[in-house]
mmCIF file of N, CA, C and O in Angstrom:
data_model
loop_
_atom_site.group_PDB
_atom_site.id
_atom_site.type_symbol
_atom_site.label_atom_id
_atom_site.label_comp_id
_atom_site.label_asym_id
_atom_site.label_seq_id
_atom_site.Cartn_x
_atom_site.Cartn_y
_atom_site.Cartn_z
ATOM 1 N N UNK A 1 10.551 18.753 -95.283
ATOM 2 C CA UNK A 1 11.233 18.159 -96.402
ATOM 3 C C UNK A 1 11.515 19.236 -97.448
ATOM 4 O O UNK A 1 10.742 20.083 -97.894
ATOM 5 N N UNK A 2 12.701 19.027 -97.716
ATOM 6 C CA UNK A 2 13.066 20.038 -99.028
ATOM 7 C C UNK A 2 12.065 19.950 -100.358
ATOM 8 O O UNK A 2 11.613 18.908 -100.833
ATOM 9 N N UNK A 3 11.796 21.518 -100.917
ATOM 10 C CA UNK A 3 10.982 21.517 -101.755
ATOM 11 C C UNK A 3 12.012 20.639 -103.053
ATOM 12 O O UNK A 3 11.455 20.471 -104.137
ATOM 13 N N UNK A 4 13.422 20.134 -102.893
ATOM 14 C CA UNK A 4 13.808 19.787 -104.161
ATOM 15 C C UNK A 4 14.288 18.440 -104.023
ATOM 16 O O UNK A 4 15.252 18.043 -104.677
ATOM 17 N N UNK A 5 13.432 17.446 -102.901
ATOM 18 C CA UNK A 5 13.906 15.824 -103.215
ATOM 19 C C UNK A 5 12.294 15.393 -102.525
ATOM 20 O O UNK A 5 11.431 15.979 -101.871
ATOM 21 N N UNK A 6 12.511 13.885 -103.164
ATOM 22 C CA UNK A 6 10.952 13.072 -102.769
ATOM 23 C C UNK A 6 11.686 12.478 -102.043
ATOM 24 O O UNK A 6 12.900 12.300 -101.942
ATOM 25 N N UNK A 7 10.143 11.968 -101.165
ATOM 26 C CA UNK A 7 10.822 10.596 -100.364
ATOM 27 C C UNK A 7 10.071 9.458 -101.174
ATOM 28 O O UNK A 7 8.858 9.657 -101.237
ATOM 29 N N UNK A 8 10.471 8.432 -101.740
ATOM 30 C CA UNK A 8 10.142 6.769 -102.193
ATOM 31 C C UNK A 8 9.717 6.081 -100.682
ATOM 32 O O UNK A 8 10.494 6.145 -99.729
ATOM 33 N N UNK A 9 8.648 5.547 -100.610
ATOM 34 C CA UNK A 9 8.112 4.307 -99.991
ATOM 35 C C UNK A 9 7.706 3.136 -101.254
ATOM 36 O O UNK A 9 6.706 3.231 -101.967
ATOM 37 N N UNK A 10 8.860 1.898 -101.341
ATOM 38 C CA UNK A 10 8.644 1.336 -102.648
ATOM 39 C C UNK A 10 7.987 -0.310 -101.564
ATOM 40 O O UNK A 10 8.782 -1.076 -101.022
ATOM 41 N N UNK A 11 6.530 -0.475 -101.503
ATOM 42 C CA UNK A 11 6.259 -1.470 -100.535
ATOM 43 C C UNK A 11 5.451 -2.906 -101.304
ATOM 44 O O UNK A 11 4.596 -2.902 -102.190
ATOM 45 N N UNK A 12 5.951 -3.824 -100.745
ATOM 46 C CA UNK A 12 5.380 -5.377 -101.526
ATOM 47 C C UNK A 12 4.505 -5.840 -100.533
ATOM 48 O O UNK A 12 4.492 -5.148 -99.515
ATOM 49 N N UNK A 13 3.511 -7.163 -100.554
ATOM 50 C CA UNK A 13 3.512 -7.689 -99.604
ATOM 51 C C UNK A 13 4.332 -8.501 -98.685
ATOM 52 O O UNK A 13 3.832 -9.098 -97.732
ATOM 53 N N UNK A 14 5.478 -8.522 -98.944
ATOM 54 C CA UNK A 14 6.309 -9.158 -98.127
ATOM 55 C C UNK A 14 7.298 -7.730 -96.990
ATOM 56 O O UNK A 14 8.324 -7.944 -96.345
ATOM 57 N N UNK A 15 6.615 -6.518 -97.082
ATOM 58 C CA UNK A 15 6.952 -5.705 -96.497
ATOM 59 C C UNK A 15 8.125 -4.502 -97.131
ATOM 60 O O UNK A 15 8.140 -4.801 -98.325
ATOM 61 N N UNK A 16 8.878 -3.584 -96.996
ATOM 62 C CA UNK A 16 8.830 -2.281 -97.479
ATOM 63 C C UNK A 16 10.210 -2.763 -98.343
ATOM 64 O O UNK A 16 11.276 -2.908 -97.746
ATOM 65 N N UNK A 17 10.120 -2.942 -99.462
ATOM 66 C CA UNK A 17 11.366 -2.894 -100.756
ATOM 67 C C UNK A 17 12.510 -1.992 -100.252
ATOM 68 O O UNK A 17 13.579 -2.346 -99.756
ATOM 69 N N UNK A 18 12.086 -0.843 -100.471
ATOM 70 C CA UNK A 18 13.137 0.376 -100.555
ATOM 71 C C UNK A 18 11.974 2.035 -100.078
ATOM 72 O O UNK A 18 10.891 2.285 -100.607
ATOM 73 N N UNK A 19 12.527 2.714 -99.200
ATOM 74 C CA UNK A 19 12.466 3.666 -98.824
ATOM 75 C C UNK A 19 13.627 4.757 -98.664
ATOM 76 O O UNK A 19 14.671 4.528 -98.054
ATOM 77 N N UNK A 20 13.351 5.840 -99.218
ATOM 78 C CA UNK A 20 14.485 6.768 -99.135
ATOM 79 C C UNK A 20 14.191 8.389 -100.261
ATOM 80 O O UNK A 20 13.519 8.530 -101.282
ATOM 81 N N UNK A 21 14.830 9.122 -99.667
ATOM 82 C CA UNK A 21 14.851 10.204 -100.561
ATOM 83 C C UNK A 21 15.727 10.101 -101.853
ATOM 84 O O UNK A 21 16.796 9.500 -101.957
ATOM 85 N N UNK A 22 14.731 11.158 -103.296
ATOM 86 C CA UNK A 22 15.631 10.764 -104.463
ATOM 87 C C UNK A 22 15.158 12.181 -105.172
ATOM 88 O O UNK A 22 14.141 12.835 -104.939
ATOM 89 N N UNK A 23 16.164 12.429 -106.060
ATOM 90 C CA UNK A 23 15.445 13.113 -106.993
ATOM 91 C C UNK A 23 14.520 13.604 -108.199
ATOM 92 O O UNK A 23 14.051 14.668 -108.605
ATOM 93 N N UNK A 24 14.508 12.084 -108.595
ATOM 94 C CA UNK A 24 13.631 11.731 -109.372
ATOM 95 C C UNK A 24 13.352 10.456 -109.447
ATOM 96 O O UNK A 24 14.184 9.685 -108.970
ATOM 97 N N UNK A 25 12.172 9.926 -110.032
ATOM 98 C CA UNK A 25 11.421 8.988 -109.827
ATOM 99 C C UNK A 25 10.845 8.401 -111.346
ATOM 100 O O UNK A 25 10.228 9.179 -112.075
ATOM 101 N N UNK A 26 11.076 7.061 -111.746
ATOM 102 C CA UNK A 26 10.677 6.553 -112.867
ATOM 103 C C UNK A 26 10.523 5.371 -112.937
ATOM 104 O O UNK A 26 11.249 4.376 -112.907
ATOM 105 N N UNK A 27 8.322 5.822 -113.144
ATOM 106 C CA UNK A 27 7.459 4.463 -113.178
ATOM 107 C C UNK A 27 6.954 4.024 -114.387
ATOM 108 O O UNK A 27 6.785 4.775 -115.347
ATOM 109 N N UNK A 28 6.637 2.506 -114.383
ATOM 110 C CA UNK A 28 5.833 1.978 -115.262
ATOM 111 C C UNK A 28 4.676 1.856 -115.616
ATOM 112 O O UNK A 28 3.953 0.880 -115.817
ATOM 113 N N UNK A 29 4.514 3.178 -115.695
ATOM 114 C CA UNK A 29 2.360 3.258 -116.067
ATOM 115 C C UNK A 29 1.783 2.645 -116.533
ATOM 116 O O UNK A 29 2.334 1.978 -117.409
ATOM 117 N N UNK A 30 0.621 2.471 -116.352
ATOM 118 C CA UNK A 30 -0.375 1.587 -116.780
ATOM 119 C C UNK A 30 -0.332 2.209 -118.388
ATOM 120 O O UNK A 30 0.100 1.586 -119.358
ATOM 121 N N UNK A 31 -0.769 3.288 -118.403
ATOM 122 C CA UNK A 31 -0.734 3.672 -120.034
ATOM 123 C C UNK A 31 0.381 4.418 -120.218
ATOM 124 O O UNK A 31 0.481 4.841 -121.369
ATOM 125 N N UNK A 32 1.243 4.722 -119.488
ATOM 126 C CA UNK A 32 2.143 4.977 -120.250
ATOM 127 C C UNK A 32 3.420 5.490 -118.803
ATOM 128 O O UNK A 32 3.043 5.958 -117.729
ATOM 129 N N UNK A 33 5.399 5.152 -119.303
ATOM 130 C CA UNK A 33 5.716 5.345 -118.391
ATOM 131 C C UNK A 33 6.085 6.760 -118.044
ATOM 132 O O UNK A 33 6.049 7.654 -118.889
ATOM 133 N N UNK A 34 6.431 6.952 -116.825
ATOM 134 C CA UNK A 34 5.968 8.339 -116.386
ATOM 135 C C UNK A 34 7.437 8.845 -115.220
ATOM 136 O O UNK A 34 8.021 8.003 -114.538
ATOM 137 N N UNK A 35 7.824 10.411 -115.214
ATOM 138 C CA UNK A 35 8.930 10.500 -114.604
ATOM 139 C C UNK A 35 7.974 11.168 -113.347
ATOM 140 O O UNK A 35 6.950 11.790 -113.632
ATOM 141 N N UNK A 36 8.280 11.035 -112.354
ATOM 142 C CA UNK A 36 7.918 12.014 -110.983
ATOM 143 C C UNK A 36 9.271 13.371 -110.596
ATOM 144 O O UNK A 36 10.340 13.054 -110.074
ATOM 145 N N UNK A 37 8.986 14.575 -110.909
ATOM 146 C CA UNK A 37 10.112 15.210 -109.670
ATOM 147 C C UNK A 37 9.380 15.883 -109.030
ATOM 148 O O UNK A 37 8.154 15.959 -109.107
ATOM 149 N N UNK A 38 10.499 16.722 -107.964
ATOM 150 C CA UNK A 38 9.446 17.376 -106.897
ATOM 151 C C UNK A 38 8.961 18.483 -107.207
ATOM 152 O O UNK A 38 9.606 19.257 -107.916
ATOM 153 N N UNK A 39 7.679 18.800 -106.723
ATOM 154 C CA UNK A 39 6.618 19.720 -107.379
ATOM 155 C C UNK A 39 5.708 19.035 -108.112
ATOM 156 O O UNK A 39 4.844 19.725 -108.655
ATOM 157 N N UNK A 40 5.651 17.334 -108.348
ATOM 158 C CA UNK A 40 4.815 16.951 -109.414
ATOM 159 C C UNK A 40 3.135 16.915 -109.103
ATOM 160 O O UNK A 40 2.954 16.503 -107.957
ATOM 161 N N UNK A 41 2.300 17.122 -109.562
ATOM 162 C CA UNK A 41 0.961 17.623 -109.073
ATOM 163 C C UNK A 41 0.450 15.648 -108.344
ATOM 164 O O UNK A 41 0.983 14.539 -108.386
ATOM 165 N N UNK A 42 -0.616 16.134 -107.869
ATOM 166 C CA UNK A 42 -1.159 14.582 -106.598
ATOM 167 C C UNK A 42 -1.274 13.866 -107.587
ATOM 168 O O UNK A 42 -1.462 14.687 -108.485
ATOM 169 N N UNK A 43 -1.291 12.648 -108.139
ATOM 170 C CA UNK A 43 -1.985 11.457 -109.147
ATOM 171 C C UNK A 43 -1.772 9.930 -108.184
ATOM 172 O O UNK A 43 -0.934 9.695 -107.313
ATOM 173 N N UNK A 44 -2.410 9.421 -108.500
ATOM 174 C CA UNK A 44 -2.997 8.069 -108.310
ATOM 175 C C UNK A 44 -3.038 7.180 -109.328
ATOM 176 O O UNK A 44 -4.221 7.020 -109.631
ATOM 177 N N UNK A 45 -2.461 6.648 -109.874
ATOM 178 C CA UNK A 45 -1.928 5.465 -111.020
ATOM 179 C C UNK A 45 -1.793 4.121 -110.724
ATOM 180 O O UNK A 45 -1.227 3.864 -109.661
ATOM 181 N N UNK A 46 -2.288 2.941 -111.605
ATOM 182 C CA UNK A 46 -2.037 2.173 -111.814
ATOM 183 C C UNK A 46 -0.495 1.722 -112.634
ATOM 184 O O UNK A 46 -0.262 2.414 -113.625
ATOM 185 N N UNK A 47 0.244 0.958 -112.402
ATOM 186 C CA UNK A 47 1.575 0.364 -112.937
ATOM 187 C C UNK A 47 1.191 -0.683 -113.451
ATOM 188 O O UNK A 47 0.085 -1.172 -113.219
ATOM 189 N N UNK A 48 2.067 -1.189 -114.241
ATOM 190 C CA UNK A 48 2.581 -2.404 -115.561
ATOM 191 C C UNK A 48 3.759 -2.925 -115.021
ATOM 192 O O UNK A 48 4.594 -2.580 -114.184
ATOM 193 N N UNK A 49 3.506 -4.105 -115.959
ATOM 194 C CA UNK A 49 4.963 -5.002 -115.469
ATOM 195 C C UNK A 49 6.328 -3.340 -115.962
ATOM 196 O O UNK A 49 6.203 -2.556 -116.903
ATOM 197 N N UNK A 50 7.254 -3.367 -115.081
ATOM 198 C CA UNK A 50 8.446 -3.023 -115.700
ATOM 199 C C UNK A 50 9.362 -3.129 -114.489
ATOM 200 O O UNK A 50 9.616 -3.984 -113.640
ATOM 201 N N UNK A 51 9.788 -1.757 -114.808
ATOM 202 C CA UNK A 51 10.723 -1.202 -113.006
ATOM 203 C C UNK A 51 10.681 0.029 -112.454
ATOM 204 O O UNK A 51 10.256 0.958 -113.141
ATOM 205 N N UNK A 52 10.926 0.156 -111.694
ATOM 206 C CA UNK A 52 10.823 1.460 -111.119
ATOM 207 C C UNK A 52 12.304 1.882 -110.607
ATOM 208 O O UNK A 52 12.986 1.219 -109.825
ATOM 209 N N UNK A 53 12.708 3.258 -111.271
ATOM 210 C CA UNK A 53 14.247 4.045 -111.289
ATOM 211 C C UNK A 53 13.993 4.963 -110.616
ATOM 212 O O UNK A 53 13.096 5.737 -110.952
ATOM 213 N N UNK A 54 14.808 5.161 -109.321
ATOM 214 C CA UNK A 54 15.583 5.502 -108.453
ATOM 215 C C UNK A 54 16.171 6.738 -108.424
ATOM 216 O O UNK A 54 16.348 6.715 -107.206
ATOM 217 N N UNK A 55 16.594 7.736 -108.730
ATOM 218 C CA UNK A 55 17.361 8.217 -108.927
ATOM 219 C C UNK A 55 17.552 9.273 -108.033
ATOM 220 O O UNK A 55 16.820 10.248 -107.862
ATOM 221 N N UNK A 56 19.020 8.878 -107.259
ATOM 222 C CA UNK A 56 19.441 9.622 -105.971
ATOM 223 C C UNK A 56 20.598 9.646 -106.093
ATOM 224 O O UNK A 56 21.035 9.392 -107.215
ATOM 225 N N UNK A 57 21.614 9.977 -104.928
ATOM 226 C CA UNK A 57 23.040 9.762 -104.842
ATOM 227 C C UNK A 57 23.404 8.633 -105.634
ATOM 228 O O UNK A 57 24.272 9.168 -106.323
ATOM 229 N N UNK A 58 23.360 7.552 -105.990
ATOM 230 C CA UNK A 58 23.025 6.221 -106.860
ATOM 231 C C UNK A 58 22.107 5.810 -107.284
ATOM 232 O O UNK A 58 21.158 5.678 -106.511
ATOM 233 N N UNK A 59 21.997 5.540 -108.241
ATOM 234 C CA UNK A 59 20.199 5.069 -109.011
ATOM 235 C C UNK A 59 20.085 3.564 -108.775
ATOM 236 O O UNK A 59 20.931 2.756 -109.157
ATOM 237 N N UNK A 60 19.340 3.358 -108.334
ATOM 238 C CA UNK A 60 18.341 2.056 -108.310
ATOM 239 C C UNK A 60 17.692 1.616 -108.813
ATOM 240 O O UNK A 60 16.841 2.452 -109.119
ATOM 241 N N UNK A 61 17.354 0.284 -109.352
ATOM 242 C CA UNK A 61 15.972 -0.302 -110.203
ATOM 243 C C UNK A 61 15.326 -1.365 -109.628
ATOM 244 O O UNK A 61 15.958 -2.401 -109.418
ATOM 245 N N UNK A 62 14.133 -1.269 -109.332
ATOM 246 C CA UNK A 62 13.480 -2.130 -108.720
ATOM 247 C C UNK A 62 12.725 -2.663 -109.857
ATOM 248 O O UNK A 62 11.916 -1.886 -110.363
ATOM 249 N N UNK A 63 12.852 -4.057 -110.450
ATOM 250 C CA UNK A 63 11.724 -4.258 -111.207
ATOM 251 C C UNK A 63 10.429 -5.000 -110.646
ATOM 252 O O UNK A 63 10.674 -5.784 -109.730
ATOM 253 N N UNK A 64 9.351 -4.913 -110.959
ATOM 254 C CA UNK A 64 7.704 -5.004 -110.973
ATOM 255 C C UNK A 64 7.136 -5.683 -111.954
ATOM 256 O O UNK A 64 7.407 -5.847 -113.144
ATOM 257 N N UNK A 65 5.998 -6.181 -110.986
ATOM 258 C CA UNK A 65 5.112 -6.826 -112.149
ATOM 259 C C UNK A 65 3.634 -6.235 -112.291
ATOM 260 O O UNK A 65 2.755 -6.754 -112.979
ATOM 261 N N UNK A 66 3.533 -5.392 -111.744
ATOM 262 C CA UNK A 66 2.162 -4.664 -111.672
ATOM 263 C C UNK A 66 2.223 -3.531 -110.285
ATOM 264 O O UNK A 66 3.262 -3.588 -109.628
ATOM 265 N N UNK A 67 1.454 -2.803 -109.960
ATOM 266 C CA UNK A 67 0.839 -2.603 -108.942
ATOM 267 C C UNK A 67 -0.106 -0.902 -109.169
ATOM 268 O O UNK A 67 -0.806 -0.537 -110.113
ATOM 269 N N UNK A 68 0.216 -0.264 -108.033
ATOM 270 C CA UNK A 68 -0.517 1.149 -108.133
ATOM 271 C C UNK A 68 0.449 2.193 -107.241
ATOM 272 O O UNK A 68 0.913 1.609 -106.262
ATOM 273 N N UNK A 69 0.809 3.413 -107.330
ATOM 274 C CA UNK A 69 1.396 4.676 -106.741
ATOM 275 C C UNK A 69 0.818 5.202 -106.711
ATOM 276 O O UNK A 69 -0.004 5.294 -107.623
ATOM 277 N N UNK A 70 0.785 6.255 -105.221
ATOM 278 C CA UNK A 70 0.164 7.547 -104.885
ATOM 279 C C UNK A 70 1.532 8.426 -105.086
ATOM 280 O O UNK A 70 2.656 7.990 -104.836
ATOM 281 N N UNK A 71 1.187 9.999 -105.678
ATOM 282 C CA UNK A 71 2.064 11.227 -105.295
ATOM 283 C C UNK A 71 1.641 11.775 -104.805
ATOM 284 O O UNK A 71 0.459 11.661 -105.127
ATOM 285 N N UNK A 72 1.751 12.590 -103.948
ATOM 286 C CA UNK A 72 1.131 13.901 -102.928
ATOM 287 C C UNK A 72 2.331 14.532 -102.632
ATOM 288 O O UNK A 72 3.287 13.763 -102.524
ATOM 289 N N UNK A 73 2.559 15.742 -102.466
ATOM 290 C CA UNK A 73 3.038 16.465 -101.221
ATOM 291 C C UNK A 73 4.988 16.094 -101.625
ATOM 292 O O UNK A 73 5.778 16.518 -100.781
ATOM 293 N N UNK A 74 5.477 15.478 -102.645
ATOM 294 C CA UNK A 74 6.330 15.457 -102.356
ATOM 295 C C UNK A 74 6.653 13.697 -102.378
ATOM 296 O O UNK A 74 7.692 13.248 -102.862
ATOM 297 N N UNK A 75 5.622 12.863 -101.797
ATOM 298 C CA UNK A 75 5.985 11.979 -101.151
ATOM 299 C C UNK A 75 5.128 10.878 -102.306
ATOM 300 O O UNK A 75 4.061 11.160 -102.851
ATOM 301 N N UNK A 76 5.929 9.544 -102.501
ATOM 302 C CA UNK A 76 5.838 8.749 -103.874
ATOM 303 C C UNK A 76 5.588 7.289 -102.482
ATOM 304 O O UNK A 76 6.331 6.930 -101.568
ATOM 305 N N UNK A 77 4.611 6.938 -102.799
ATOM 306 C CA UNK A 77 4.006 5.441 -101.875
ATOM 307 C C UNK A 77 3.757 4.256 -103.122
ATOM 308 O O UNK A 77 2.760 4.511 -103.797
ATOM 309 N N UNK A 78 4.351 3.262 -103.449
ATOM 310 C CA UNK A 78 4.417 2.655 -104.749
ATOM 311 C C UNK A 78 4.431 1.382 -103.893
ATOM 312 O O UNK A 78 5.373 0.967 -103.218
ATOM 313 N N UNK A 79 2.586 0.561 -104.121
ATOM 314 C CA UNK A 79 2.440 -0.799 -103.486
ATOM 315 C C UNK A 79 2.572 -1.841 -104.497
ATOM 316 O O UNK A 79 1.706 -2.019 -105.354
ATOM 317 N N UNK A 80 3.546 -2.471 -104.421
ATOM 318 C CA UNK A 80 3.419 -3.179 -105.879
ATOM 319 C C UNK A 80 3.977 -4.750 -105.727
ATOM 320 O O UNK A 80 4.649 -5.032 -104.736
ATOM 321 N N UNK A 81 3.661 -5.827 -106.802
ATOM 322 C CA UNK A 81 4.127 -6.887 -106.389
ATOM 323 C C UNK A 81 5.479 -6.975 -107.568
ATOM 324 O O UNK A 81 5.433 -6.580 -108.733
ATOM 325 N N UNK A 82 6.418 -7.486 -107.007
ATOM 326 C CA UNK A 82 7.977 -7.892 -107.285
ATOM 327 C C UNK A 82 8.291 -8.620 -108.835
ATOM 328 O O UNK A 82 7.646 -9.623 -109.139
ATOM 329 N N UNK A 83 8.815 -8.332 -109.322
ATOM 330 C CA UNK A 83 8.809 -9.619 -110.376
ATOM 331 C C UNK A 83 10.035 -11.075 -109.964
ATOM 332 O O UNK A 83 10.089 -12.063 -110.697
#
């Protein structure tokens, strides 16, 4: 994977929202909201109601009512429930 795009796994329990590469990434933190790009160091966070922005060839908004994201490596895993 290119050191200059993430891949999004955006997953509910009703199975996987949205998956895809982007260039940046914007969540609803628990304490506060937060941008992801690539290179961003590992964190593990809790989310707040809001949405989560997309931003690729077209930006996307998924809005949320809670959940938690992993970053690692590039790669953004965001389990969260839907609003």
């Amino acid at each position: 994977m290119s050191d200059k795009t993430l891949h999004i796994r955006i997953l509910t329990p009703d199975g996987t929202l949205h998956e895809g590469a982007a260039q940046a990434v914007f969540l609803p933190g628990a304490l506060s909201p937060f941008e992801v790009l690539p290179g961003h160091a590992p964190i593990i966070s809790a989310l707040s109601a809001g949405r989560i922005r997309v931003v690729a060839e077209e930006e996307q908004c998924f809005p949320v009512r809670g959940g938690v994201v992993k970053v690692k490596d590039n790669e953004i895993i965001a389990c969260v429930e839907t609003a």
